[in-house]
mmCIF file of C-alpha atoms in Angstrom:
data_model
loop_
_atom_site.group_PDB
_atom_site.id
_atom_site.type_symbol
_atom_site.label_atom_id
_atom_site.label_comp_id
_atom_site.label_asym_id
_atom_site.label_seq_id
_atom_site.Cartn_x
_atom_site.Cartn_y
_atom_site.Cartn_z
ATOM 1 C CA MET A 2 8.542 -10.027 7.881
ATOM 2 C CA ARG A 3 4.866 -9.427 8.726
ATOM 3 C CA ILE A 4 3.228 -7.010 6.257
ATOM 4 C CA LEU A 5 -0.162 -5.832 5.009
ATOM 5 C CA ILE A 6 -0.568 -6.351 1.250
ATOM 6 C CA VAL A 7 -2.949 -4.057 -0.653
ATOM 7 C CA GLU A 8 -3.821 -5.170 -4.185
ATOM 8 C CA PRO A 9 -5.965 -3.277 -6.707
ATOM 9 C CA GLY A 10 -9.641 -4.225 -6.408
ATOM 10 C CA LYS A 11 -9.135 -6.286 -3.239
ATOM 11 C CA ARG A 12 -9.286 -5.893 0.521
ATOM 12 C CA PRO A 13 -5.933 -5.753 2.318
ATOM 13 C CA ARG A 14 -4.505 -8.977 3.699
ATOM 14 C CA ALA A 15 -1.791 -9.803 6.196
ATOM 15 C CA ALA A 16 1.159 -11.857 4.967
ATOM 16 C CA ASP A 17 4.563 -13.081 6.070
ATOM 17 C CA ILE A 18 7.399 -12.696 3.573
ATOM 18 C CA PRO A 19 11.163 -13.232 3.822
ATOM 19 C CA HIS A 20 12.965 -10.066 4.859
ATOM 20 C CA THR A 21 14.822 -9.766 1.539
ATOM 21 C CA LEU A 22 14.873 -7.249 -1.286
ATOM 22 C CA LYS A 23 13.883 -9.993 -3.740
ATOM 23 C CA ALA A 24 10.780 -10.913 -1.702
ATOM 24 C CA MET A 25 9.718 -7.271 -1.407
ATOM 25 C CA GLN A 26 10.204 -6.712 -5.146
ATOM 26 C CA SER A 27 8.187 -9.842 -5.844
ATOM 27 C CA VAL A 28 5.211 -8.493 -3.864
ATOM 28 C CA VAL A 29 5.119 -5.153 -5.722
ATOM 29 C CA GLY A 30 6.265 -6.416 -9.115
ATOM 30 C CA GLY A 31 9.438 -4.386 -9.586
ATOM 31 C CA LEU A 32 11.813 -1.834 -8.120
ATOM 32 C CA ILE A 33 10.711 -0.656 -4.718
ATOM 33 C CA THR A 34 10.281 2.797 -3.279
ATOM 34 C CA ALA A 35 8.936 3.764 0.124
ATOM 35 C CA ILE A 36 6.491 6.458 1.174
ATOM 36 C CA TYR A 37 6.160 7.400 4.831
ATOM 37 C CA PRO A 38 2.521 8.304 5.522
ATOM 38 C CA GLY A 39 1.112 10.272 8.399
ATOM 39 C CA GLY A 40 3.913 10.281 10.939
ATOM 40 C CA ASP A 41 3.406 6.626 11.928
ATOM 41 C CA PRO A 42 6.484 4.371 12.140
ATOM 42 C CA VAL A 43 5.456 2.562 8.944
ATOM 43 C CA ALA A 44 6.446 2.518 5.285
ATOM 44 C CA LEU A 45 4.194 2.100 2.263
ATOM 45 C CA VAL A 46 6.315 0.149 -0.221
ATOM 46 C CA CYS A 47 5.357 0.117 -3.907
ATOM 47 C CA ASP A 48 6.840 -0.325 -7.376
ATOM 48 C CA ASP A 49 8.809 2.810 -8.186
ATOM 49 C CA GLU A 50 7.567 2.673 -11.783
ATOM 50 C CA GLY A 51 3.995 1.424 -11.313
ATOM 51 C CA LEU A 52 2.373 4.324 -13.184
ATOM 52 C CA LEU A 53 4.929 4.181 -16.016
ATOM 53 C CA LYS A 54 4.382 0.433 -16.370
ATOM 54 C CA GLY A 55 0.624 0.974 -16.652
ATOM 55 C CA TYR A 56 -0.301 -0.915 -13.490
ATOM 56 C CA GLU A 57 -3.925 -0.688 -12.413
ATOM 57 C CA LEU A 58 -4.631 2.231 -10.104
ATOM 58 C CA ASN A 59 -4.988 0.953 -6.567
ATOM 59 C CA ARG A 60 -5.541 3.468 -3.750
ATOM 60 C CA GLN A 61 -5.339 7.184 -3.240
ATOM 61 C CA VAL A 62 -3.047 7.679 -0.236
ATOM 62 C CA SER A 63 -3.124 11.466 -0.112
ATOM 63 C CA ARG A 64 -4.618 14.328 -2.067
ATOM 64 C CA ASP A 65 -1.782 14.251 -4.582
ATOM 65 C CA VAL A 66 -0.663 10.600 -4.474
ATOM 66 C CA ILE A 67 -2.343 7.626 -6.131
ATOM 67 C CA ILE A 68 -0.541 4.289 -6.038
ATOM 68 C CA ALA A 69 -0.612 2.061 -9.114
ATOM 69 C CA GLY A 70 -0.191 -1.664 -8.613
ATOM 70 C CA THR A 71 0.175 -3.737 -5.480
ATOM 71 C CA PHE A 72 1.815 -2.193 -2.438
ATOM 72 C CA PHE A 73 2.448 -3.218 1.126
ATOM 73 C CA ILE A 74 2.672 -1.587 4.513
ATOM 74 C CA CYS A 75 5.456 -2.607 6.890
ATOM 75 C CA GLY A 76 6.922 -1.371 10.129
ATOM 76 C CA LEU A 77 10.141 0.585 10.503
ATOM 77 C CA ALA A 78 13.198 -0.330 12.531
ATOM 78 C CA GLU A 79 16.041 2.094 13.161
ATOM 79 C CA ASP A 80 17.497 1.727 9.655
ATOM 80 C CA ASP A 81 15.423 -0.938 7.911
ATOM 81 C CA PHE A 82 11.935 -2.255 7.271
ATOM 82 C CA ALA A 83 10.415 -4.437 9.993
ATOM 83 C CA ASP A 84 7.298 -6.365 11.001
ATOM 84 C CA LEU A 85 4.132 -4.285 10.990
ATOM 85 C CA PRO A 86 2.932 -4.026 14.619
ATOM 86 C CA ASP A 87 -0.634 -5.249 15.256
ATOM 87 C CA GLU A 88 -1.966 -1.769 16.070
ATOM 88 C CA TYR A 89 -0.809 -0.467 12.678
ATOM 89 C CA MET A 90 -1.945 -3.635 10.913
ATOM 90 C CA GLU A 91 -5.462 -2.846 12.155
ATOM 91 C CA LYS A 92 -5.230 0.878 11.423
ATOM 92 C CA TYR A 93 -4.074 0.460 7.812
ATOM 93 C CA GLU A 94 -6.419 -2.460 7.150
ATOM 94 C CA ARG A 95 -9.288 -0.102 8.069
ATOM 95 C CA LEU A 96 -7.799 2.769 6.060
ATOM 96 C CA PHE A 97 -7.430 0.701 2.872
ATOM 97 C CA ARG A 98 -10.324 -1.729 3.524
ATOM 98 C CA TYR A 99 -12.373 -0.724 0.496
ATOM 99 C CA PRO A 100 -11.036 -1.020 -3.060
ATOM 100 C CA GLU A 101 -11.329 2.183 -5.052
ATOM 101 C CA VAL A 102 -12.530 3.010 -8.555
ATOM 102 C CA PHE A 103 -10.922 5.993 -10.259
ATOM 103 C CA VAL A 104 -12.856 8.452 -12.412
ATOM 104 C CA ARG A 105 -11.485 11.295 -14.494
ATOM 105 C CA THR A 106 -13.200 14.594 -13.838
ATOM 106 C CA ALA A 107 -12.574 18.163 -14.933
ATOM 107 C CA ALA A 108 -10.781 18.675 -11.607
ATOM 108 C CA GLY A 109 -8.554 15.588 -12.068
ATOM 109 C CA VAL A 110 -8.787 11.966 -11.004
ATOM 110 C CA MET A 111 -11.254 11.150 -8.233
ATOM 111 C CA ALA A 112 -11.140 7.977 -6.095
ATOM 112 C CA ILE A 113 -14.455 6.400 -5.129
ATOM 113 C CA PRO A 114 -14.375 3.668 -2.432
ATOM 114 C CA LEU A 115 -16.396 0.536 -3.251
ATOM 115 C CA ARG A 116 -18.247 -0.091 -0.011
ATOM 116 C CA GLU A 117 -20.355 -3.218 0.383
#
């Protein structure tokens, strides 16, 4: 299965993994959960317990959602995960291109992209 892996502190990278639960769990480091961002036919798959396990904060994906630990983006088939189409590979690589640093403020946690 063709996916886009996003690790804390790193740029996203394309990868091919077996289309198995074990392989997906290996990428994220534990039990998986999926988030469906922005109406695109994609899933953001992460460790269901990343924050509880103390994983490093990775990316802010919406105003209220920060992902801890490694996650990946994949495509969606009718009832399963699938290869990430090239157009979405490019879109999400751009979206998550820059690693983020997280800072606590009086208003909460703020994500700051690390641009080169």
